[in-house]
Coordinates of C-alpha atoms and ligand atoms in Angstrom, one line a residue:
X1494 CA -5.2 159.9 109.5
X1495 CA -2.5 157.3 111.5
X1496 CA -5.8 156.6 113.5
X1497 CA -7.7 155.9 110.5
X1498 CA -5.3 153.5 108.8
X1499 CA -5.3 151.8 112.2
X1500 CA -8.7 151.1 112.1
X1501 CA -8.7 149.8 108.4
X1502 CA -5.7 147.5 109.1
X1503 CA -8.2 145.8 111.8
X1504 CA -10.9 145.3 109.7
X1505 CA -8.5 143.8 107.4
X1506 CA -6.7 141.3 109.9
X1507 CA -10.5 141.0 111.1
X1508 CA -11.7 140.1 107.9
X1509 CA -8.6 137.8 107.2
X1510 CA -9.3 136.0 110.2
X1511 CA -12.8 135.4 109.2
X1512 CA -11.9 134.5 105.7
X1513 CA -9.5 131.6 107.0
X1514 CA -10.7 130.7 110.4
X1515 CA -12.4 127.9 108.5
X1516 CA -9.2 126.5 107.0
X1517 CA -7.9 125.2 110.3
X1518 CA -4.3 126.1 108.8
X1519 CA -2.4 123.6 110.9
X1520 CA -4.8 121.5 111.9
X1521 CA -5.2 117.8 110.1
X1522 CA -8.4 117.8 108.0
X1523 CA -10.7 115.5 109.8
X1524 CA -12.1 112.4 107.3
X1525 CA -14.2 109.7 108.1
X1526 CA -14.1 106.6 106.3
X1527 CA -16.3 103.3 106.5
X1528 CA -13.7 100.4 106.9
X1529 CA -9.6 99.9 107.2
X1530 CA -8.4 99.5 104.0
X1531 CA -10.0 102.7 103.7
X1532 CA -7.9 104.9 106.2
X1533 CA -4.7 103.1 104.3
X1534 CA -6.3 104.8 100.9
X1535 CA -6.6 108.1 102.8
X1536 CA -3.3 108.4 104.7
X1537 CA -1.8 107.8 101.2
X1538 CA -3.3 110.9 99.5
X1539 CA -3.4 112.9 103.0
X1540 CA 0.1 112.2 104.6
X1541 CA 0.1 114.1 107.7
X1542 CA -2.4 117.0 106.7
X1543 CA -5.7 114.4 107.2
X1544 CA -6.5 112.6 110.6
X1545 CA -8.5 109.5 109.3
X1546 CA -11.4 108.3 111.8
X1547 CA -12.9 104.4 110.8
X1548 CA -16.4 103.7 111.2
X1549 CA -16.1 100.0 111.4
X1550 CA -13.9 98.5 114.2
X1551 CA -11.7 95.8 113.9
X1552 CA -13.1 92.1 113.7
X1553 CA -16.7 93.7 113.0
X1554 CA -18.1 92.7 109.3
X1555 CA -18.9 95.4 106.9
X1556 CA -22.1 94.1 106.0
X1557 CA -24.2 94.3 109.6
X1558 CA -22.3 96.7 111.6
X1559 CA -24.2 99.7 113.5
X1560 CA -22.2 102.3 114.9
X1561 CA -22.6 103.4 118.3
X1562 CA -23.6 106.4 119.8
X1563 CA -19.8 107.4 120.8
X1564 CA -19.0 107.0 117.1
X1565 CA -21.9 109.1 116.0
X1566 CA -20.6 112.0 118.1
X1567 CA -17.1 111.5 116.8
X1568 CA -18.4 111.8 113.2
X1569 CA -20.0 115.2 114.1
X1570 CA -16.7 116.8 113.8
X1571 CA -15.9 115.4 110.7
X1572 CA -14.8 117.2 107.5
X1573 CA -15.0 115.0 105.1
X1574 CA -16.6 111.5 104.5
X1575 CA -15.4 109.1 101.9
X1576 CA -18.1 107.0 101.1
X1577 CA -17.6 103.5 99.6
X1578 CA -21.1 101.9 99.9
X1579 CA -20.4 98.9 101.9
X1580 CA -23.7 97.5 103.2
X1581 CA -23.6 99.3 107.0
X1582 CA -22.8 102.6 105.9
X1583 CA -25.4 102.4 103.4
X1584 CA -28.4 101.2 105.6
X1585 CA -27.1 104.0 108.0
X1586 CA -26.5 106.7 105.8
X1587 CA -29.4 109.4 106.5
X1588 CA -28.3 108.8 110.4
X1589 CA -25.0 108.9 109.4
X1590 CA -25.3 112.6 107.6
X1591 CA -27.7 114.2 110.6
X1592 CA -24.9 113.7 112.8
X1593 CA -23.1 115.9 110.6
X1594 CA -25.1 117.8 108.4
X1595 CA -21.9 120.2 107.2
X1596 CA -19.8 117.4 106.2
X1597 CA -18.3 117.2 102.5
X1598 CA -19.4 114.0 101.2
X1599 CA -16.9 112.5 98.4
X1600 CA -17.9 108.9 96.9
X1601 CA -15.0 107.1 96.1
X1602 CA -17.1 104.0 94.2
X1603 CA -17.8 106.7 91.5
X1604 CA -16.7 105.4 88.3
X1605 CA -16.2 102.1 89.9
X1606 CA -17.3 98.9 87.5
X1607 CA -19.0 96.6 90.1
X1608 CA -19.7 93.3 89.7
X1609 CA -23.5 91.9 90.1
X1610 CA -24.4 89.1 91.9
X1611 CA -23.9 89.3 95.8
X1612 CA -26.9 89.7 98.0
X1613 CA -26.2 90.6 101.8
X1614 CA -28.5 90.5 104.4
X1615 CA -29.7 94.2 105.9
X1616 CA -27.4 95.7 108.7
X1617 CA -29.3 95.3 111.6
X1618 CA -33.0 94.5 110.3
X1619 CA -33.3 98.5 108.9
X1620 CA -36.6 97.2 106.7
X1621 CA -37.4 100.9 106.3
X1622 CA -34.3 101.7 104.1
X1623 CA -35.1 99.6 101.5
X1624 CA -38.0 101.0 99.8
X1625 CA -36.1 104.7 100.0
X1626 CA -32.8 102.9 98.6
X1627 CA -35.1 101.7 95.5
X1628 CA -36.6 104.7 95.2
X1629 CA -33.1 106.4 94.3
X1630 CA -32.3 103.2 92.7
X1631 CA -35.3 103.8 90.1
X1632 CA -34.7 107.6 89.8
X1633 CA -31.0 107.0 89.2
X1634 CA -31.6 104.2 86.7
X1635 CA -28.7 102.2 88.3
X1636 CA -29.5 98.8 89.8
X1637 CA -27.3 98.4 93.4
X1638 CA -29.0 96.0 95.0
X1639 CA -26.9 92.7 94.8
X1640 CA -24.1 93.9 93.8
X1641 CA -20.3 92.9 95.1
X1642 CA -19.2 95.4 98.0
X1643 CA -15.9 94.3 97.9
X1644 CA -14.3 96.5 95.8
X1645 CA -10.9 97.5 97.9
X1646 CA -9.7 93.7 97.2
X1647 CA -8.1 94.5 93.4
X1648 CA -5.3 97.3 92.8
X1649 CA -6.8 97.8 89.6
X1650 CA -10.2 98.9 91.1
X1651 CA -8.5 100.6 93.9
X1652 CA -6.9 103.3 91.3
X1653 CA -10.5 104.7 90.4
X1654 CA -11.1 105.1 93.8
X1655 CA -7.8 106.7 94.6
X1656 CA -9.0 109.4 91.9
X1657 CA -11.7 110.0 93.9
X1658 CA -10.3 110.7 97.0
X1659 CA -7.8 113.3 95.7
X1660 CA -10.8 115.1 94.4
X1661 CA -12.7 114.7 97.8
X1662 CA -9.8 116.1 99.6
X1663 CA -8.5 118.8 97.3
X1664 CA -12.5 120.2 97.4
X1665 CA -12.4 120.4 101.0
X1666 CA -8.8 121.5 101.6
X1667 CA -7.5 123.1 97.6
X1668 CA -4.9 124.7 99.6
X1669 CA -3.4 121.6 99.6
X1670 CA -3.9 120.4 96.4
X1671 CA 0.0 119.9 94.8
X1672 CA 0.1 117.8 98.2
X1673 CA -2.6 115.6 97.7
X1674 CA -2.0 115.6 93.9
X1675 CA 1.9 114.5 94.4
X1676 CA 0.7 112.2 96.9
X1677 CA -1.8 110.8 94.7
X1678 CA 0.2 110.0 91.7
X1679 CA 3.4 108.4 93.7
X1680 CA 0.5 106.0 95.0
X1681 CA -1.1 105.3 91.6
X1682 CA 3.0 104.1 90.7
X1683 CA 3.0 101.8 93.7
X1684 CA -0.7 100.3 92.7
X1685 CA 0.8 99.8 89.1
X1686 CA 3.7 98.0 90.5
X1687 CA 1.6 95.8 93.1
X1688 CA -0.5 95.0 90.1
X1689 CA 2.4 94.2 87.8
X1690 CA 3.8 91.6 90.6
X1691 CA 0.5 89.8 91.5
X1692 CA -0.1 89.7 88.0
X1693 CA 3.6 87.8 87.6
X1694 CA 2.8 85.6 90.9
X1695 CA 0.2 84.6 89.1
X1696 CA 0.7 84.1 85.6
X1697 CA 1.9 80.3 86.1
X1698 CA -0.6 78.4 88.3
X1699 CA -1.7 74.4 88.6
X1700 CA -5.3 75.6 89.0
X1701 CA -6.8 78.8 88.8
X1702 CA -10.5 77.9 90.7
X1703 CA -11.1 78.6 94.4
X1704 CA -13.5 78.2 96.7
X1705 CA -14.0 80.6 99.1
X1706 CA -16.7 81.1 101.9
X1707 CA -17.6 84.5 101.3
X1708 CA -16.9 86.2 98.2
X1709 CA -14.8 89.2 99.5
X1710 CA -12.0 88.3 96.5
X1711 CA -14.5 88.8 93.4
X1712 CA -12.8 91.8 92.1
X1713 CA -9.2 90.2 92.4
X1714 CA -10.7 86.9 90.6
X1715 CA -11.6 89.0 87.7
X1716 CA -8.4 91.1 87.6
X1717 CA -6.2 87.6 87.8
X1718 CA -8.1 85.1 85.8
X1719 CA -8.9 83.2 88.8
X1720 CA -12.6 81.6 89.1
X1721 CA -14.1 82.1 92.9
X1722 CA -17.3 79.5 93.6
X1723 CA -18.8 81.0 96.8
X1724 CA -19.7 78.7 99.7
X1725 CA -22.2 81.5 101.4
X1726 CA -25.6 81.9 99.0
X1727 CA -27.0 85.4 99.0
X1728 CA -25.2 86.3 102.1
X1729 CA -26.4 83.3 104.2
X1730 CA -24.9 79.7 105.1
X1731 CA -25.9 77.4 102.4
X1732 CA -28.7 74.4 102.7
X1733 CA -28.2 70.9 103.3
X1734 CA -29.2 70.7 99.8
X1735 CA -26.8 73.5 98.5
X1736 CA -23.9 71.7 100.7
X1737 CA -24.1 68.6 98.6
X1738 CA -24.6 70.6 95.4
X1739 CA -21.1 72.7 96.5
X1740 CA -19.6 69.1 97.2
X1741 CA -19.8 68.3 93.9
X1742 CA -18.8 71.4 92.2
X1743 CA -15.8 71.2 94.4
X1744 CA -14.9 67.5 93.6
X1745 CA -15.3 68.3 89.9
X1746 CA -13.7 71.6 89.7
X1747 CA -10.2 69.7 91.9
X1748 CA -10.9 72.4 94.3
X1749 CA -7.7 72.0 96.8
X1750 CA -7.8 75.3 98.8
X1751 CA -11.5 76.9 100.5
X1752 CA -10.9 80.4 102.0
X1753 CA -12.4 81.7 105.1
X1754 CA -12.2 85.2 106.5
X1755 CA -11.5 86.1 110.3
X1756 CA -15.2 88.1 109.9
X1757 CA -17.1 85.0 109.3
X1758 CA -18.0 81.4 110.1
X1759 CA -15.8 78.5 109.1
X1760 CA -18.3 75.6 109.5
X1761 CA -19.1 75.1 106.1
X1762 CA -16.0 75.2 104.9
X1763 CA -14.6 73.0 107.7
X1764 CA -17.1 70.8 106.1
X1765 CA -16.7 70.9 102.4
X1766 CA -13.2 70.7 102.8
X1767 CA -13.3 67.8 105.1
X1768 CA -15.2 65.6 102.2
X1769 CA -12.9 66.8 99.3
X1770 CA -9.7 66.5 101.1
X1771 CA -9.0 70.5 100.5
X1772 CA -7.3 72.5 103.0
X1773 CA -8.8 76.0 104.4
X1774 CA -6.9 78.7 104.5
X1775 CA -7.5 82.2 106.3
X1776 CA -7.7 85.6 104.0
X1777 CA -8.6 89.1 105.7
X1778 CA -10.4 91.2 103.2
X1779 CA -10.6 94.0 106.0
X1780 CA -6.6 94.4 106.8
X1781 CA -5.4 97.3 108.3
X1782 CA -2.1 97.5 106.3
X1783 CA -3.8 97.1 102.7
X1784 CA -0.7 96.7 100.8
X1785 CA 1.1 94.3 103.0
X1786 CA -2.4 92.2 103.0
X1787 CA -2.2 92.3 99.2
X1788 CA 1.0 91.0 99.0
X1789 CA 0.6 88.7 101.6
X1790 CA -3.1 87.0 100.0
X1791 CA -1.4 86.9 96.8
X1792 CA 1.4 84.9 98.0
X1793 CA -1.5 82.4 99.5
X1794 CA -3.2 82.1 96.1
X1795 CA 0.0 81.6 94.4
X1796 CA 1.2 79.3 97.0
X1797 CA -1.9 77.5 97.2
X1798 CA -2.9 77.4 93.6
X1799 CA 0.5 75.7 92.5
X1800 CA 0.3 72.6 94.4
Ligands
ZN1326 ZN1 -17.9 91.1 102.6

């Protein structure tokens, strides 16, 4: 009989161990994001029970980035990818997913409003994705192509993708759930108050137009009242023709401030700003430390707005 009992409490520690083996009960869920703001987003919700690994290195651009082989084998032990459909991980997506074919997949631009208008270039001349990506486009009835990536660059369109990332995290790890959850809504505060001071930094401005060479601040124009004229033209450097056209719109619009980015060229806007007596200032749409970055641009606008 003792020997009996013996034998069932094995199968049940046996079975116990299979049942949570999975679960990796002290081990940080592995997630794998696209780019830095991203792992900021993550590490909010996660604290110390995710381990966040970034596709896109620093000082590399979103749009034409392709992961290297190390990376690929990195993402292989991934739990979790939060998907934000940035132009790389889009064009290497399938790849992306047969170097993992277990991992959860959460989308974080779902229920996202994106703003049209925005052509990029294809990461690294991957032709062959486009006909698939209209295929889904057509079966989806949703229209992505030229649409504004940028959508980390506005508190308010960072909240819907908070959202998402609980429910990404509490479907791969619901142990945790009243973690993430608590996590989750303390951030949602700290968006709302980010969003409350920008919004007061600026309420009271000289001009509200900018020019900017790429248009990485589209979503925080529209959240702002702020009106963003983009030097780059469908993702490429503009035309002579375009340059004088831009020159104009600048004079007329009393443009006194063109933005650059640390990602891209500042020729153009060298240029532009040159002619129109403007000055160029540097804004990193890719920041490691989001919040700080958000803070730290909207003191620029409002600094360079009021003059
Ligand atoms: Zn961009």
């Amino acid at each position: 009989m003792k020997k009996q009992r013996s034998i069932l409490m094995l199968f049940v520690v046996m079975f116990t161990a299979i049942l949570f083996s999975p679960a990796k009960a002290s081990e940080p869920l592995r997630v794998a994001v696209s780019i830095p703001p991203q792992v900021y987003f993550v590490e909010q919700i996660g604290g110390d029970l995710v381990d966040v690994l970034c596709m896109l290195p620093e000082g590399a651009t979103p749009h034409t980035y392709e992961p290297t082989a190390q990376q690929m084998k990195q993402l292989s032990q991934a739990d979790l990818y939060v998907r934000i459909q940035v132009d790389f991980e889009n064009a290497w997506w399938e790849k992306m997913m047969s170097a993992n074919p277990d991992m959860q997949v959460v989308d974080s631009t779902e229920g996202v409003e994106f703003l049209e208008g925005h052509v990029h270039e294809e990461a690294g001349g991957k032709h062959e994705h486009e006909d698939e990506k209209h295929r889904v486009e057509e079966s989806d009835h949703h229209e992505h192509h030229g649409r504004n990536p940028h959508i980390w660059l506005s508190p308010r369109a960072v909240k819907m993708q908070v959202e998402d990332i609980c429910q990404g995290l509490v479907s791969v790890d619901p142990e945790h759930k009243d973690s993430y959850t608590t996590h989750k809504e303390s951030f949602l505060n700290t968006l709302n108050s980010l969003d409350a001071e920008i919004q007061n930094k600026l309420a009271h401005l000289k001009t509200r137009t900018f020019m900017i060479f790429h248009p990485a601040w589209s979503y925080f124009a529209r959240d702002y009242g702020l009106e963003e004229i983009s030097i780059e033209i469908e993702g490429k450097e503009p035309s002579a023709k375009e340059m004088a056209e831009l020159m104009k719109i600048a004079k007329e619009g009393q443009v006194s401030v063109i933005f650059v980015q640390p990602q891209s060229s500042r020729r153009s806007a060298d240029t532009i700003a040159k002619q129109i007596g403007a000055r160029v200032e540097m804004l990193d749409p890719l920041a490691a430390n989001w919040f700080e970055n958000m803070r730290h641009v909207s003191d620029i606008f409002a600094e360079t707005l009021s003059r």
